[in-house]
Coordinates of N, CA and C and ligand atoms in Angstrom, one line a residue:
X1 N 285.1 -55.6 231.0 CA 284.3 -54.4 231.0 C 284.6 -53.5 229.9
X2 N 285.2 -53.9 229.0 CA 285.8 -53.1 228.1 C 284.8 -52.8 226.6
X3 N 283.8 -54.1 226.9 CA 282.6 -53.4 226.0 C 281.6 -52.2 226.5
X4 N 282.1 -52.0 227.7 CA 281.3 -50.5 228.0 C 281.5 -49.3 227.1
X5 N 282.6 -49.1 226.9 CA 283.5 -48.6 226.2 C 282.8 -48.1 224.9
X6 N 282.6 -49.1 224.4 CA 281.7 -49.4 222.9 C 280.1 -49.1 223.0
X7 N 279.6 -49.3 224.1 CA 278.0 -48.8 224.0 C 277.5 -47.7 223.8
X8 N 277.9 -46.2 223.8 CA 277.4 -45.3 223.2 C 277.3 -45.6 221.8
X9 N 278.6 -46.3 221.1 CA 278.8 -46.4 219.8 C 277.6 -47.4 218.9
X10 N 277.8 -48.3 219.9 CA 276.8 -49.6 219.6 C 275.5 -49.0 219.8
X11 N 275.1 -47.9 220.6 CA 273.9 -47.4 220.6 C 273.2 -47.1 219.7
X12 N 274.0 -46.0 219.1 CA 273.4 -45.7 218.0 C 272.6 -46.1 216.8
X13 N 273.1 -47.4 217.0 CA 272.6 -48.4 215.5 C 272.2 -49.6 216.2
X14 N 272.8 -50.1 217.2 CA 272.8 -51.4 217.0 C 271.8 -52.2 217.9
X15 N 270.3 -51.8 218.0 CA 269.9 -52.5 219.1 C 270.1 -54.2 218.8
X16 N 269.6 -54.5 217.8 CA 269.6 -55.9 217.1 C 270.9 -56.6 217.6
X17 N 272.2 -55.7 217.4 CA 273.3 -56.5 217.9 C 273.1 -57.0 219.3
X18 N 272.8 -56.0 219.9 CA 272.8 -55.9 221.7 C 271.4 -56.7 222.1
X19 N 270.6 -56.9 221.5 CA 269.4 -58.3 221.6 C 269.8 -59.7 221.6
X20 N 271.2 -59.4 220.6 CA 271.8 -61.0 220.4 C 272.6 -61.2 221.3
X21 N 273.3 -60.0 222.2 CA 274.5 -60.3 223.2 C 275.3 -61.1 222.9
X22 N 276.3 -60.5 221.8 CA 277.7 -61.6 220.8 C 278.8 -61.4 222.0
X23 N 279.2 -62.2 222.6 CA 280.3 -62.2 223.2 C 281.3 -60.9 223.2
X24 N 281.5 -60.6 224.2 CA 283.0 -59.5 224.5 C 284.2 -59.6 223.4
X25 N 284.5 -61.0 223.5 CA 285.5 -61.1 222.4 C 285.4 -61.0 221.2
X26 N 284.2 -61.8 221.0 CA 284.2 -61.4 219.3 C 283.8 -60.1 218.7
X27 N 283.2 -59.5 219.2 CA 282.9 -58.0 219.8 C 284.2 -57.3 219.9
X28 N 285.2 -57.7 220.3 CA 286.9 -56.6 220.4 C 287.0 -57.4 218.9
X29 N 287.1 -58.6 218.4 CA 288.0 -58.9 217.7 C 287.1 -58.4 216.5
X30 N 286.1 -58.2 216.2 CA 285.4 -57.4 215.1 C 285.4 -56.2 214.4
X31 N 285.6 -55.6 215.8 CA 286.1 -53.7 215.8 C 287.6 -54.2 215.4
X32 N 288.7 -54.7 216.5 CA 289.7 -54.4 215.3 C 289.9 -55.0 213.7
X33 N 289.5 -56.4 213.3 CA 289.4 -56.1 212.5 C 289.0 -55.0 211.3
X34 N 287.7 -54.7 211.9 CA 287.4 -53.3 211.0 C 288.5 -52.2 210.7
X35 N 289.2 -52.1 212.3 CA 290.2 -51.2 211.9 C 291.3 -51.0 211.2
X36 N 291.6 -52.5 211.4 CA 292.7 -52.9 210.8 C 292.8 -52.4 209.1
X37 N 291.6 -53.0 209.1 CA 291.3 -53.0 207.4 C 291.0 -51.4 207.2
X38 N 290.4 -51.1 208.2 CA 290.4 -49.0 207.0 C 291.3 -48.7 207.4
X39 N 292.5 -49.2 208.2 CA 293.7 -48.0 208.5 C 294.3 -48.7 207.0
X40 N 294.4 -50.0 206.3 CA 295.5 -50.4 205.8 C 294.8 -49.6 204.1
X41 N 293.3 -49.9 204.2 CA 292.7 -49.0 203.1 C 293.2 -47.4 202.7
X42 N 292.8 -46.8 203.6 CA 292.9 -45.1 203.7 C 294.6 -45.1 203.2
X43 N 295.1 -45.4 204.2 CA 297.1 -45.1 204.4 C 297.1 -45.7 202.8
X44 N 296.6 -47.0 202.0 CA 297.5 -47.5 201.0 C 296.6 -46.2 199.8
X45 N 295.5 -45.8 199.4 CA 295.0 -45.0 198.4 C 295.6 -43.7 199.0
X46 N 296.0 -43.0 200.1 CA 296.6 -41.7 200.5 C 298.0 -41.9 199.9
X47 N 298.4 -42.6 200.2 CA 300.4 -42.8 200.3 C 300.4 -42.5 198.4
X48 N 299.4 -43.4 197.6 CA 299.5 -43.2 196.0 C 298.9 -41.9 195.5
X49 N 297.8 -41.6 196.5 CA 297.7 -40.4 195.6 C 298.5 -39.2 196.1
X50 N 299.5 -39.3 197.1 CA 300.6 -38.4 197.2 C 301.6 -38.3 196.4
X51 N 302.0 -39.5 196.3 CA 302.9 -39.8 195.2 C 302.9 -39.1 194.1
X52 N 301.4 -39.6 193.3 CA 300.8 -38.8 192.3 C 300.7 -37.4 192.1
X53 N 300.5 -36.6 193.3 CA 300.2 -35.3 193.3 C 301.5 -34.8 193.5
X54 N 302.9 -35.3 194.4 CA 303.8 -35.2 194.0 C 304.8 -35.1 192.2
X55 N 304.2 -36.3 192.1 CA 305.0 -36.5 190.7 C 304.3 -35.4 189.6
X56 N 302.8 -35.5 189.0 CA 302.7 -34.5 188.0 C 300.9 -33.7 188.3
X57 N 301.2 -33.1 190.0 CA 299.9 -32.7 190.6 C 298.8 -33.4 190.1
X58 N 297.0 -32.6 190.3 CA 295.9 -32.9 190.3 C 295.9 -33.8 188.9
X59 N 296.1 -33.4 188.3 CA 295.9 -34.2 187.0 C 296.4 -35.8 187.2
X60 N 297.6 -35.8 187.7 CA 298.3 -36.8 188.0 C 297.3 -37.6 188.8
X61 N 297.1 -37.1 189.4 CA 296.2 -37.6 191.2 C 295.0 -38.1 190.4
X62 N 294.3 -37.2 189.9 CA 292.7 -37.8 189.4 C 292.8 -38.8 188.3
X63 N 294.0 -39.3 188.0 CA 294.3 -40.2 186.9 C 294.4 -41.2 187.6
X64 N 295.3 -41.1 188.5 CA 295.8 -42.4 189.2 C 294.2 -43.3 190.2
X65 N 293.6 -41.8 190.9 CA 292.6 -42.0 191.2 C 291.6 -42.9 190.6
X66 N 291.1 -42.6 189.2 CA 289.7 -43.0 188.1 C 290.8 -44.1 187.7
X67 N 291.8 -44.4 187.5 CA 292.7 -45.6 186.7 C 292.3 -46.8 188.1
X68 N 293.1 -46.3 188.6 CA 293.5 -47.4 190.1 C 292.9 -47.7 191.4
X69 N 292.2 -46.5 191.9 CA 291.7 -46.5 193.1 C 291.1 -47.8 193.6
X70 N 290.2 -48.3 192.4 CA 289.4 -49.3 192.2 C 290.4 -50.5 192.5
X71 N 291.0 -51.0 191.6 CA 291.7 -51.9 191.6 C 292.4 -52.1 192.9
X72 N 293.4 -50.9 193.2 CA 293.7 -50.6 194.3 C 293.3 -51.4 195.5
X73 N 292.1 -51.1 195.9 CA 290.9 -51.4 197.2 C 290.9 -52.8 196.5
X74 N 290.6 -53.9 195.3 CA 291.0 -55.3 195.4 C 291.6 -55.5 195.9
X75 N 292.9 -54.8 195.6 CA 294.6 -55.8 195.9 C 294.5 -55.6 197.8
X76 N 294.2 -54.4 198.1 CA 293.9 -54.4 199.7 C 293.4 -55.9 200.3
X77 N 292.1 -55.8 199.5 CA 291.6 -57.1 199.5 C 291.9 -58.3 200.2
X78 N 292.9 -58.6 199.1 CA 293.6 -59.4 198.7 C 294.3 -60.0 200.6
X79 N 295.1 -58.9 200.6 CA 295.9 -59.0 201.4 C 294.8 -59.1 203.0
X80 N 293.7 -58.6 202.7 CA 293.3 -58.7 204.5 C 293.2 -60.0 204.8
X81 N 292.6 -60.3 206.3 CA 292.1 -61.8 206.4 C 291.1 -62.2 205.9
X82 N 290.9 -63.5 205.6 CA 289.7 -64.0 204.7 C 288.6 -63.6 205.5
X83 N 287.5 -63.5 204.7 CA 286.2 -63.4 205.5 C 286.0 -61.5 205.3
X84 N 287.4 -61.0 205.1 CA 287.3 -59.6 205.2 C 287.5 -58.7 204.3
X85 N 286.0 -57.6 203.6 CA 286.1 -57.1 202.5 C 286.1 -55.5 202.6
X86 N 287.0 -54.6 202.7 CA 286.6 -53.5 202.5 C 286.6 -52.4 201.2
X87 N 285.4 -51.6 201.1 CA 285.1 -51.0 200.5 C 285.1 -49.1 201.1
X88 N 284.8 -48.2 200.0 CA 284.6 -47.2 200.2 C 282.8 -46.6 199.7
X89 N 282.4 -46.2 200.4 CA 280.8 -45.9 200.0 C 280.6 -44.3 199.5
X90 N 279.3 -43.8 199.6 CA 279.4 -42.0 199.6 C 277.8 -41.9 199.0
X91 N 277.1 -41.3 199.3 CA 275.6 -41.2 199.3 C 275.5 -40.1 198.0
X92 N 276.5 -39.1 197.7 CA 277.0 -38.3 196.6 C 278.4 -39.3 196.3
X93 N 277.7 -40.0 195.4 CA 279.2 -41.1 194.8 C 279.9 -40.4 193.3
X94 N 281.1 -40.4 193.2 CA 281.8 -40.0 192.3 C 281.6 -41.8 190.9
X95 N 281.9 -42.8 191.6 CA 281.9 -44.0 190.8 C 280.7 -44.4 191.5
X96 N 279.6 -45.2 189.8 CA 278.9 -46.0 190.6 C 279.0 -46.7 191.5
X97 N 280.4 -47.7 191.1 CA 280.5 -48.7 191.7 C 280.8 -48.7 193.5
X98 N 280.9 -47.6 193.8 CA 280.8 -47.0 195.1 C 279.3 -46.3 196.1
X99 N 277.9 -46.9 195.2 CA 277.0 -46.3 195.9 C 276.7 -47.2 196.5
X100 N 276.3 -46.8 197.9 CA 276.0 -47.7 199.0 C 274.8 -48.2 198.8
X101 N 274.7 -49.5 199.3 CA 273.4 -50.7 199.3 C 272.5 -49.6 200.3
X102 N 271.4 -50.6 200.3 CA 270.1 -50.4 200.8 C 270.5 -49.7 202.6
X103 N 271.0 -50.9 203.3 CA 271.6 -50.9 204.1 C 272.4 -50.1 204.8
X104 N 273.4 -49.5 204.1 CA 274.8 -48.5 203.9 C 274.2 -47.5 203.7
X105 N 273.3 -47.2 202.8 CA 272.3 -45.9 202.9 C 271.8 -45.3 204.3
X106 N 271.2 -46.0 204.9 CA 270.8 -45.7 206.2 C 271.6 -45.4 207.4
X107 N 272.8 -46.1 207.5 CA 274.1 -45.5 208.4 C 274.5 -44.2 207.9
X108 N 274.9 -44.3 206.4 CA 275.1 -42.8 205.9 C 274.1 -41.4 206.2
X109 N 272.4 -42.0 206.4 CA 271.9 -40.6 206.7 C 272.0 -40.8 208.2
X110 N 271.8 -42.0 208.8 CA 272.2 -41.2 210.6 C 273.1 -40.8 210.5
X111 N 274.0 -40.9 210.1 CA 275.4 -40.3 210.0 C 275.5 -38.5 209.7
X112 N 274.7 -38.6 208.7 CA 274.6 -37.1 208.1 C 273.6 -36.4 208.8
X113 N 272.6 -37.0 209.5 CA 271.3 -36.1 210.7 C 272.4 -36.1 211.5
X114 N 273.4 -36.6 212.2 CA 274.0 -36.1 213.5 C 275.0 -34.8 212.8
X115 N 275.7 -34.8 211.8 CA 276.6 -33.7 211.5 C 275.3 -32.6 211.2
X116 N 273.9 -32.9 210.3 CA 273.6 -31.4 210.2 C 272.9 -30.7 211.7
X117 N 273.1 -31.8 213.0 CA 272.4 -31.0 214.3 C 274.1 -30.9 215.1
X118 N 274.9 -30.9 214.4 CA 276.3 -30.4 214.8 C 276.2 -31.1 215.8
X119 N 276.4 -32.4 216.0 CA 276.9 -33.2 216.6 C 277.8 -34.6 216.2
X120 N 279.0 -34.7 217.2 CA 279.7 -35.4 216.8 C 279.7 -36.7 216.2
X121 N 280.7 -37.1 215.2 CA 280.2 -38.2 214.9 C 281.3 -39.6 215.9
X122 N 280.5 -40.7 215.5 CA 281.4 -41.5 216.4 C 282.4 -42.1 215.5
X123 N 283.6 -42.5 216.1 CA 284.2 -43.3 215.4 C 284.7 -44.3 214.5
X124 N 283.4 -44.8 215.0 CA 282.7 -46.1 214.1 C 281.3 -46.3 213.9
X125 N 280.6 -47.1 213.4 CA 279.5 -47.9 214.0 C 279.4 -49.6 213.5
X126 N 279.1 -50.2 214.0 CA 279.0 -51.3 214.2 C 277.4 -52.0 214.0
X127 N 277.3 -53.1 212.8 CA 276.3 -53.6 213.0 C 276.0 -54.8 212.2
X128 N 275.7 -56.1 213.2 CA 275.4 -56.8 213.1 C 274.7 -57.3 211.7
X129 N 274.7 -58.0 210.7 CA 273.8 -57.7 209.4 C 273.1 -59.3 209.4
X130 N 274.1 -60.4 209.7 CA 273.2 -61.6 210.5 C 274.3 -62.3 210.9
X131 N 273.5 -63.9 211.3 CA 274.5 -64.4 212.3 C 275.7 -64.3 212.4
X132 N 276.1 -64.4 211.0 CA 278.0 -64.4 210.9 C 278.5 -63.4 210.1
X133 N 277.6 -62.0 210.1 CA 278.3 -61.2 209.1 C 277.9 -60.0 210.1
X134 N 279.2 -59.2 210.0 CA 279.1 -58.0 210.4 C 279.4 -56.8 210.0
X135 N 279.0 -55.2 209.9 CA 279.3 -54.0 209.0 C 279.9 -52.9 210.0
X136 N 281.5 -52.9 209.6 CA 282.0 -52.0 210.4 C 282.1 -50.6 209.5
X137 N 281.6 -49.8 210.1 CA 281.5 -48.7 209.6 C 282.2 -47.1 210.0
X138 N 283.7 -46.4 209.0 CA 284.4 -45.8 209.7 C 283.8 -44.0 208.6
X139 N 283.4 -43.6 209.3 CA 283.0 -42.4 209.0 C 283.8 -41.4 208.1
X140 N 283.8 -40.9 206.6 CA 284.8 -40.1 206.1 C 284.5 -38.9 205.9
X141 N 284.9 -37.5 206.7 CA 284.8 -36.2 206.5 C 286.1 -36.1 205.4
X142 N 285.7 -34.9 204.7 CA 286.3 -33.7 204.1 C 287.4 -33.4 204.9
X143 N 288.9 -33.9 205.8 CA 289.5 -33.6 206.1 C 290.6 -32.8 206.1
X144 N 291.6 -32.9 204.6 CA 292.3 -31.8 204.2 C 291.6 -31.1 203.3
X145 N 292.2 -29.9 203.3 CA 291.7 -29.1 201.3 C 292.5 -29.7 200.7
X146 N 293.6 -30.7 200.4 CA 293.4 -31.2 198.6 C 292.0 -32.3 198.4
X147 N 291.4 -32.4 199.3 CA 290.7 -33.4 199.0 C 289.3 -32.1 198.2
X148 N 289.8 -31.0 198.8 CA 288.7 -29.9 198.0 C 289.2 -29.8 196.6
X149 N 290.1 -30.2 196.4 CA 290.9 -30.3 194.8 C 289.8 -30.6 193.7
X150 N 289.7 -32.0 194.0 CA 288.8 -32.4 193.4 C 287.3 -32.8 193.7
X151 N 286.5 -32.4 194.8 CA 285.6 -33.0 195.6 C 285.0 -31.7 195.8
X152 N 285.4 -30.4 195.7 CA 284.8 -29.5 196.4 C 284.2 -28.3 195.1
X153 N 284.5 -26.8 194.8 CA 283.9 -26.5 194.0 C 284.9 -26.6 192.4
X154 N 284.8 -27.0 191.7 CA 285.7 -27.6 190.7 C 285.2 -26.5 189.6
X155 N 284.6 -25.8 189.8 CA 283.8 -25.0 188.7 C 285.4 -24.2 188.0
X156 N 286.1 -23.9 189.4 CA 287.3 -23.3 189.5 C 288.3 -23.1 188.6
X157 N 288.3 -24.4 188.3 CA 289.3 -25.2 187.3 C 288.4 -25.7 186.3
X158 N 288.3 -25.3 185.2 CA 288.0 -26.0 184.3 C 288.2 -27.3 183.0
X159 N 289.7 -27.2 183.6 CA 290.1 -28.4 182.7 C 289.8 -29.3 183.5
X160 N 290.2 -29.3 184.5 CA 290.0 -30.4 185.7 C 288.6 -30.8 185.6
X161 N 287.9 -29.9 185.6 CA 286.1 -30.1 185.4 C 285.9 -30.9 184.2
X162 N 286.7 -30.4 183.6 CA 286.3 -30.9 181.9 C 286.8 -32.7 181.9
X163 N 288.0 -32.9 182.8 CA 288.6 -34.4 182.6 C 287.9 -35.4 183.7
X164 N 287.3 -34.3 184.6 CA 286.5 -35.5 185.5 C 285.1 -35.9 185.0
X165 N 284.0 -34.8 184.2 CA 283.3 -35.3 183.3 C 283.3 -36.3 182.1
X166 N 284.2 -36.2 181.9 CA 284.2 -37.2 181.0 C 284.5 -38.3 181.6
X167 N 285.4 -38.6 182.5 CA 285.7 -39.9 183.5 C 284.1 -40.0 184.1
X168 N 283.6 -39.7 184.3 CA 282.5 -39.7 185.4 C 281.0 -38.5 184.8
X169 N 280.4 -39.0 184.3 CA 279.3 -38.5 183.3 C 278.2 -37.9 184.6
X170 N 278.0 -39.0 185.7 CA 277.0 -38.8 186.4 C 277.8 -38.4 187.8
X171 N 278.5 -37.7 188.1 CA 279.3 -37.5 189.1 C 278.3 -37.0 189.9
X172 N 278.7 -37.3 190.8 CA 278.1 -36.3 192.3 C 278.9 -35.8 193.1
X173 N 280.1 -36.3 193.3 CA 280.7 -36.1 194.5 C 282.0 -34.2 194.3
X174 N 281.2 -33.7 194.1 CA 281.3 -32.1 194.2 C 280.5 -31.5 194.8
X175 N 281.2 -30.0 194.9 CA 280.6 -29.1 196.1 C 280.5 -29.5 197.6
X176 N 281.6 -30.4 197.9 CA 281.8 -30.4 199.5 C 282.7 -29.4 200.0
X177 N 282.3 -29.1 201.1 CA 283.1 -28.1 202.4 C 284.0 -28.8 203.1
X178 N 285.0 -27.8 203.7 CA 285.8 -28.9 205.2 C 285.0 -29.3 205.6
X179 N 285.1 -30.0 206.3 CA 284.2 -30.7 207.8 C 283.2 -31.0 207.2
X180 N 282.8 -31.6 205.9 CA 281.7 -32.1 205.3 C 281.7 -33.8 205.6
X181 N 280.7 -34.4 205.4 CA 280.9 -36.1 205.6 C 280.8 -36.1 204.3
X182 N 281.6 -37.2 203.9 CA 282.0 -37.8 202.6 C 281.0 -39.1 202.0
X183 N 281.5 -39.8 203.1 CA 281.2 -41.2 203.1 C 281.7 -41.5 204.1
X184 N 281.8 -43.1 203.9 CA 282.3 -43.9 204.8 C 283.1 -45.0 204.3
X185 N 283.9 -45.7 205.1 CA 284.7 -46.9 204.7 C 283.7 -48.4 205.1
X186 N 283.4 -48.9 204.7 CA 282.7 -50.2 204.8 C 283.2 -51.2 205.3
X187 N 283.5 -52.2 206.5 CA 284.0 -53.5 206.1 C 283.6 -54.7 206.3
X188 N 283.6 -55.6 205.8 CA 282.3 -56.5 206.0 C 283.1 -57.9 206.8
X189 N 282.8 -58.4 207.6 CA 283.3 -59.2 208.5 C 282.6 -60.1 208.6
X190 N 283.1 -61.8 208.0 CA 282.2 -62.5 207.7 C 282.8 -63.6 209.0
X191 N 282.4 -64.1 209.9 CA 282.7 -64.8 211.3 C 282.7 -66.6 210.8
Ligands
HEC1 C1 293.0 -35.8 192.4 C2 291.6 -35.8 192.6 C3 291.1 -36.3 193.9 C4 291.5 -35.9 195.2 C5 292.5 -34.8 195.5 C6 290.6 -36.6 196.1 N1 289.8 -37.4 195.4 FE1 288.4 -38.6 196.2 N2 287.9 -39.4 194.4 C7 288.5 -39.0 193.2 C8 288.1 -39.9 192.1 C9 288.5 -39.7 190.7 C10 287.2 -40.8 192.7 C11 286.5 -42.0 192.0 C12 287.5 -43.2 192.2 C13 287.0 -44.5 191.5 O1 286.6 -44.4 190.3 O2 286.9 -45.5 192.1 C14 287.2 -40.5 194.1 C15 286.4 -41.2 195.0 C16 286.4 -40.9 196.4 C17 285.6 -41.7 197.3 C18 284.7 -42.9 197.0 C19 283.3 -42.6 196.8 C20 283.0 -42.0 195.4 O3 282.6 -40.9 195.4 O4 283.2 -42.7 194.4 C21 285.8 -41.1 198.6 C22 285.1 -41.5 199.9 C23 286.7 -40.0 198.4 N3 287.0 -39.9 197.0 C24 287.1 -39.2 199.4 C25 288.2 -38.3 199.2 C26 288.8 -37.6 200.3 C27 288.4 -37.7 201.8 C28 289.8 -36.8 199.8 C29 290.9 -36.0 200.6 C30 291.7 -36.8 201.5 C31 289.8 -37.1 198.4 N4 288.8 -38.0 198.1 C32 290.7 -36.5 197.5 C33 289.4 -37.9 193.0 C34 290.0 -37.3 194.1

């Protein structure tokens, strides 16, 4: 009974899934996967850019950030179970190589119609993309202010403005608020 649990969540998005009625289990073992992989995502790019902002602050951080982040999220990679790829998205993307597909677009704006009618968002969403592939999707708000460091109004700081322009010509991902939605974490679950 423990996919009850998941049907509000699954609501939201997933009639297609719930037309195909994928088994209970592969259904638990899908979600945790997912989780697995954005808890090991988030914790391993947090843990370095603390370090970083420890060792020689923002400057340090948005280096380590534009240098590694990327690479970073391979080596994650690397390490999950086969079949399993996660990524980070953002509909205001700082790197191209982080703008969400066709697909990923559309979770991102249900995502963002539920925060601008101030309602909660869920903890995941989940959805089927075909027979053996699945898109777990973990929602990223604006949760601390250093993440306002660099993400929020940067006008502030102008060197900082000045080094993320040049790293990043077509930036978007400025002028967020606390409790803003970011993006999301992606993870793709190939069965
Ligand atoms: C020191 C500056 C800095 C801080 C602080 C920072 N970011 Fe970023 N963020 C970046 C840079 C630079 C990138 C682009 C990384 C790349 O090139 O892959 C980025 C990328 C991202 C992305 C991927 C999507 C995109 O825009 O390319 C997300 C999501 C994100 N940041 C969320 C956060 C959150 C949430 C926080 C707070 C916990 C945070 N960031 C704090 C500099 C920062």
């Amino acid at each position: 009974m423990k996919i009850l649990r998941l049907l509000p969540i699954l609501a939201v998005s997933a009639t297609l899934l719930l037309a195909q009625s994928p088994n209970e289990d592969e259904l638990q073992s899908v979600v945790k996967e997912g989780q697995v992989a954005t808890k090991t995502l988030l914790q391993t790019l947090q843990k370095n850019m603390q370090q970083h902002m420890k060792q020689g602050g923002v400057p340090d951080a948005l280096a380590f950030c534009s240098n590694e982040a990327y690479a970073l999220t391979d080596k994650v990679n690397e390490k999950l179970k086969q079949g399993v790829v996660a990524k980070r998205i953002s509909a205001k993307y700082r790197n191209g190589a982080n703008a969400p597909l066709a697909d990923e677009m559309k979770v991102l704006d249900s995502l963002q119609s539920l925060k601008d009618s101030n309602k909660k968002l869920p903890p995941f969403i989940l959805k089927k993309v075909d027979e053996h592939t699945y898109k777990f999707y973990k929602p990223l708000v604006i949760n601390k202010p250093v993440c306002l460091k660099c993400h929020g109004d940067i006008s502030k700081d102008p060197q900082l403005q000045k080094s993320i322009s040049e790293r990043y010509p077509d930036d978007k991902a400025v002028n967020y608020k606390m409790g803003d939605l970011r993006g999301a974490v992606v993870v793709t679950i190939k069965r």
